[in-house]
Amino acid sequence: MTKLTPAQWVQDELLAGRHLRPQVEQTTAYAPANIALSKYWGKREASYNLPVTGSLSVSLDDHGTHTQLCVIDAPEHQVYLNGEQLAPDSGFAAKLATWLGLFTPADVKLRIDTRNSIPTAAGLASSASGFGAMSLACNALFGWQLDYTSLSALARLGSGSASRSLWHGFVKWQAGEASNGHDSVAYVLPERWPQLRVGILTVSSASKAVSSREGMGRTVNTSKLYEQWPAQANADLATIEQAIMAGDFTRMGETAEHNAMSMHATMVAAWPPLVYWQPESVAAMQKVWQLRKEGVEVYLTMDAGPNLKLLFEAHNEAKVQATFPQVDVIRPFTSQVHE
Ligand code: PMV
């Protein structure tokens, strides 16, 4: 069987029998950002953004992306980020146009107004919530009535981690096996953890030198340490899922921190080396480890950037804030934010 391109798969299978033209003039949607506790690092297939392993994240409540779509009469899509129009060939606008091209006829043009409620300087992966919100907004604009599982596959085609950004709470993205990725989708876990806190610690606003897409490719292709990653990532994913079910914060936090540090080790061993940390990142890590020595249970995780995300529980919130006055504390399970 010849392999379908992503556009063929989206139009002929995912959206089979559904509208490819907008059914209303305007829609809005919101999707939260997410932080992986067990990371996605490395693709087994690039055009479909298919991961080597599964991953598991927690969504960031009201820190995410609000998107408004309007049908316009114009030669090109118009993309606004936080109120400012982006050049069509700039990174995010170009990625959005490519993704929209998977299913929109050439004469359909949209004005896309995307607003991140995540401080831009935090360098959080806004592409995850961006493509999550786009998938929800398109579902409404085109009248597809797709379920969230299908929307998760669509969001993944924009950015892998976007597959996890459609839900609040703990979300697991299963790697899947199919070459067209129909089984590489995320789903929400039933467990809730009202005491869990995620602290966003912006230590440096230095812009990301290497995108996660490029960084992953370089690591998979050149890092000898990557050979051990899939086995560890799969084991960590299972451990974290069990720890969530058991409400075992120590096991969850230790495994999440170890997982992030191991991912960074694979990056450091790439060539040319990939070091996302800044001196301020390392200084903040040492403060976290010092806090732990003093009996304050706080763990860290990091993604493809210099900033830290802290994991702790409500009873340690004051102590974490005293050590890191600039920390932005998120309560993932006490959300008032709903669709
Ligand atoms: O979805 P992408 O291509 O931005 O990659 C995300 C990669 C990490 O943030 C480092 C890990 C993850 O699982 O979110």
Tab-separated table of N, CA and C and ligand atoms in Angstrom, residues 34-41 43 49 55-57 95 125 127-128 158-162 164 173 208 211-213 216 263-264 267 302-305 309, ligand 1:
chain	number	residue	atom	x	y	z
A	34	ASN	N	0.988	22.811	28.252
A	34	ASN	CA	1.233	21.640	29.095
A	34	ASN	C	2.716	21.452	29.328
A	35	ILE	N	3.017	20.830	30.458
A	35	ILE	CA	4.411	20.517	30.810
A	35	ILE	C	4.528	19.008	30.903
A	36	ALA	N	5.467	18.439	30.146
A	36	ALA	CA	5.634	16.983	30.197
A	36	ALA	C	6.379	16.576	31.461
A	37	LEU	N	5.819	15.594	32.166
A	37	LEU	CA	6.495	14.996	33.326
A	37	LEU	C	7.400	13.870	32.826
A	38	SER	N	6.961	13.224	31.756
A	38	SER	CA	7.760	12.223	31.060
A	38	SER	C	7.796	12.707	29.613
A	39	LYS	N	8.997	12.994	29.099
A	39	LYS	CA	9.124	13.810	27.886
A	39	LYS	C	8.981	13.052	26.577
A	40	TYR	N	8.585	13.805	25.575
A	40	TYR	CA	8.642	13.405	24.158
A	40	TYR	C	9.934	13.996	23.609
A	41	TRP	N	10.859	13.134	23.230
A	41	TRP	CA	12.105	13.643	22.644
A	41	TRP	C	12.560	12.671	21.560
A	43	LYS	N	11.571	11.751	17.090
A	43	LYS	CA	10.468	11.299	16.238
A	43	LYS	C	10.867	10.005	15.544
A	49	ASN	N	4.944	13.845	12.592
A	49	ASN	CA	5.315	14.091	13.997
A	49	ASN	C	4.998	12.882	14.883
A	55	SER	N	4.419	9.893	26.068
A	55	SER	CA	4.791	10.934	27.034
A	55	SER	C	3.564	11.275	27.877
A	56	LEU	N	3.809	11.973	28.989
A	56	LEU	CA	2.707	12.268	29.906
A	56	LEU	C	2.900	13.683	30.466
A	57	SER	N	1.834	14.472	30.433
A	57	SER	CA	1.966	15.883	30.823
A	57	SER	C	0.883	16.292	31.803
A	95	LYS	N	4.309	27.995	9.999
A	95	LYS	CA	3.890	26.667	10.498
A	95	LYS	C	2.364	26.536	10.451
A	125	ALA	N	6.454	26.334	25.793
A	125	ALA	CA	6.070	25.879	24.462
A	125	ALA	C	4.664	26.365	24.125
A	127	SER	N	3.598	26.698	21.209
A	127	SER	CA	3.101	26.035	20.001
A	127	SER	C	2.141	24.905	20.382
A	128	ALA	N	2.326	24.301	21.561
A	128	ALA	CA	1.419	23.227	21.971
A	128	ALA	C	0.007	23.770	22.171
A	158	GLY	N	0.613	19.709	13.784
A	158	GLY	CA	1.181	21.055	13.897
A	158	GLY	C	2.408	21.065	14.797
A	159	SER	N	2.287	20.386	15.930
A	159	SER	CA	3.391	20.309	16.894
A	159	SER	C	3.117	19.087	17.763
A	160	GLY	N	4.120	18.231	17.945
A	160	GLY	CA	3.889	16.980	18.663
A	160	GLY	C	3.214	17.187	20.011
A	161	SER	N	3.766	18.068	20.822
A	161	SER	CA	3.232	18.250	22.177
A	161	SER	C	1.828	18.850	22.171
A	162	ALA	N	1.373	19.395	21.021
A	162	ALA	CA	0.002	19.933	20.924
A	162	ALA	C	-1.033	18.826	21.054
A	164	ARG	N	-1.251	16.859	23.307
A	164	ARG	CA	-1.599	16.754	24.733
A	164	ARG	C	-2.306	17.999	25.261
A	173	TRP	N	0.025	10.873	25.990
A	173	TRP	CA	0.092	10.728	24.528
A	173	TRP	C	0.726	9.366	24.260
A	208	LYS	N	15.319	31.140	22.383
A	208	LYS	CA	15.711	29.753	22.104
A	208	LYS	C	16.604	29.724	20.857
A	211	SER	N	15.335	25.222	17.756
A	211	SER	CA	13.950	24.784	17.982
A	211	SER	C	13.937	23.338	18.468
A	212	SER	N	12.823	22.936	19.114
A	212	SER	CA	12.783	21.549	19.587
A	212	SER	C	12.794	20.589	18.398
A	213	ARG	N	12.171	21.011	17.294
A	213	ARG	CA	12.168	20.159	16.095
A	213	ARG	C	13.611	19.849	15.657
A	216	MET	N	15.639	17.852	18.420
A	216	MET	CA	15.321	16.420	18.453
A	216	MET	C	16.038	15.680	17.342
A	263	MET	N	16.984	13.456	29.582
A	263	MET	CA	16.748	14.008	28.243
A	263	MET	C	17.820	15.046	27.914
A	264	HIS	N	18.118	15.913	28.887
A	264	HIS	CA	19.142	16.935	28.638
A	264	HIS	C	20.515	16.302	28.440
A	267	MET	N	20.929	15.469	24.935
A	267	MET	CA	21.153	16.671	24.118
A	267	MET	C	22.606	17.146	24.218
A	302	MET	N	12.627	20.500	32.991
A	302	MET	CA	12.997	21.527	32.008
A	302	MET	C	12.753	20.997	30.608
A	303	ASP	N	12.475	21.926	29.692
A	303	ASP	CA	12.256	21.530	28.300
A	303	ASP	C	13.355	22.125	27.418
A	304	ALA	N	13.027	22.423	26.161
A	304	ALA	CA	14.072	22.908	25.257
A	304	ALA	C	14.264	24.415	25.434
A	305	GLY	N	14.685	24.799	26.634
A	305	GLY	CA	14.899	26.205	26.947
A	305	GLY	C	15.537	26.323	28.316
A	309	LYS	N	10.625	24.408	35.540
A	309	LYS	CA	9.264	24.223	36.020
A	309	LYS	C	9.393	23.416	37.297
B	1	PMV	O1	6.094	19.607	20.422
B	1	PMV	P1	7.454	20.124	20.231
B	1	PMV	O2	7.981	19.844	18.863
B	1	PMV	O3	7.568	21.593	20.589
B	1	PMV	O4	8.448	19.338	21.251
B	1	PMV	C1	8.329	19.389	22.651
B	1	PMV	C2	9.535	18.810	23.294
B	1	PMV	C3	9.654	18.988	24.797
B	1	PMV	O5	8.974	20.132	25.239
B	1	PMV	C4	11.138	19.146	25.148
B	1	PMV	C5	9.168	17.745	25.552
B	1	PMV	C6	7.674	17.551	25.659
B	1	PMV	O6	7.256	16.394	25.762
B	1	PMV	O7	6.915	18.548	25.694
